[in-house]
């Protein structure tokens, strides 16, 4: 999976905002979602994302990282923010 190239991203006051022009909606990303979004600049898998999340956030257990990635990716797909290759 990877970022949808039609989505615009901008940082505002330390938060990442994503704009889906096609849906006329914007989304504010929490730190976990922002990290996942940035990692999806190049195609990657959920397992790779979970591993990277554990490395970035030392207090995240592997199980919690997998759950967070799964939920975040599910929502990003639903909102049209990411594409599956």
Coordinates of C-alpha atoms in Angstrom, one line a residue:
X1 CA 0.0 0.0 0.0
X2 CA 1.0 3.6 -0.5
X3 CA -0.1 7.2 -0.2
X4 CA -2.8 8.3 -2.6
X5 CA -1.0 10.9 -4.7
X6 CA -4.1 13.0 -5.0
X7 CA -4.0 13.7 -1.2
X8 CA -2.4 16.9 -0.1
X9 CA -0.5 17.1 3.2
X10 CA 0.5 20.1 5.2
X11 CA 1.8 20.6 8.7
X12 CA 0.0 23.2 10.9
X13 CA 1.1 23.9 14.5
X14 CA 2.9 20.6 14.8
X15 CA 0.0 18.5 13.4
X16 CA -0.3 16.8 10.1
X17 CA -3.3 17.7 8.0
X18 CA -4.4 15.7 5.0
X19 CA -6.8 17.0 2.4
X20 CA -8.9 14.8 0.1
X21 CA -10.0 17.3 -2.5
X22 CA -12.2 14.7 -4.3
X23 CA -14.3 14.3 -1.1
X24 CA -13.9 17.9 0.0
X25 CA -12.7 16.7 3.5
X26 CA -9.6 17.1 5.6
X27 CA -8.2 15.0 8.3
X28 CA -6.0 15.8 11.3
X29 CA -3.5 13.0 12.0
X30 CA -2.4 12.0 15.5
X31 CA 1.3 11.2 15.9
X32 CA 0.8 7.5 15.1
X33 CA -1.2 8.2 11.9
X34 CA 1.2 10.9 10.8
X35 CA 4.1 8.5 11.2
X36 CA 2.3 5.9 9.2
X37 CA 1.4 8.4 6.5
X38 CA 5.0 9.5 6.2
X39 CA 6.2 5.8 5.9
X40 CA 3.6 5.3 3.1
X41 CA 5.5 7.7 0.9
X42 CA 7.0 4.5 -0.5
X43 CA 5.0 1.3 -0.8
X44 CA 5.1 -0.8 2.4
X45 CA 3.2 -3.5 4.2
X46 CA 1.3 -3.5 7.5
X47 CA 4.0 -5.7 9.1
X48 CA 6.8 -3.3 8.0
X49 CA 4.7 -0.4 9.4
X50 CA 4.2 -2.1 12.8
X51 CA 7.9 -2.9 13.0
X52 CA 8.8 0.7 12.3
X53 CA 6.2 2.0 14.7
X54 CA 7.8 -0.1 17.5
X55 CA 11.2 1.4 16.7
X56 CA 9.9 4.9 16.7
X57 CA 7.7 4.7 19.8
X58 CA 9.7 2.7 22.4
X59 CA 6.6 2.3 24.6
X60 CA 4.6 0.5 21.9
X61 CA 4.5 -3.3 22.2
X62 CA 4.6 -5.3 19.0
X63 CA 0.9 -6.4 19.6
X64 CA -0.2 -2.8 20.2
X65 CA 1.7 -1.6 17.1
X66 CA 0.0 -4.2 14.9
X67 CA -3.4 -3.2 16.3
X68 CA -2.7 0.5 15.8
X69 CA -1.4 0.0 12.3
X70 CA -4.3 -2.2 11.3
X71 CA -6.9 0.3 12.6
X72 CA -5.1 3.3 11.1
X73 CA -4.7 1.7 7.7
X74 CA -8.4 0.6 7.7
X75 CA -9.5 4.2 8.3
X76 CA -7.0 5.6 5.8
X77 CA -8.4 3.2 3.1
X78 CA -12.0 4.1 4.0
X79 CA -11.2 7.8 3.7
X80 CA -9.4 7.3 0.3
X81 CA -6.0 8.4 1.7
X82 CA -4.1 5.3 0.7
X83 CA -4.1 2.9 -2.2
X84 CA -3.3 -0.8 -2.4
X85 CA -0.7 -1.9 -4.9

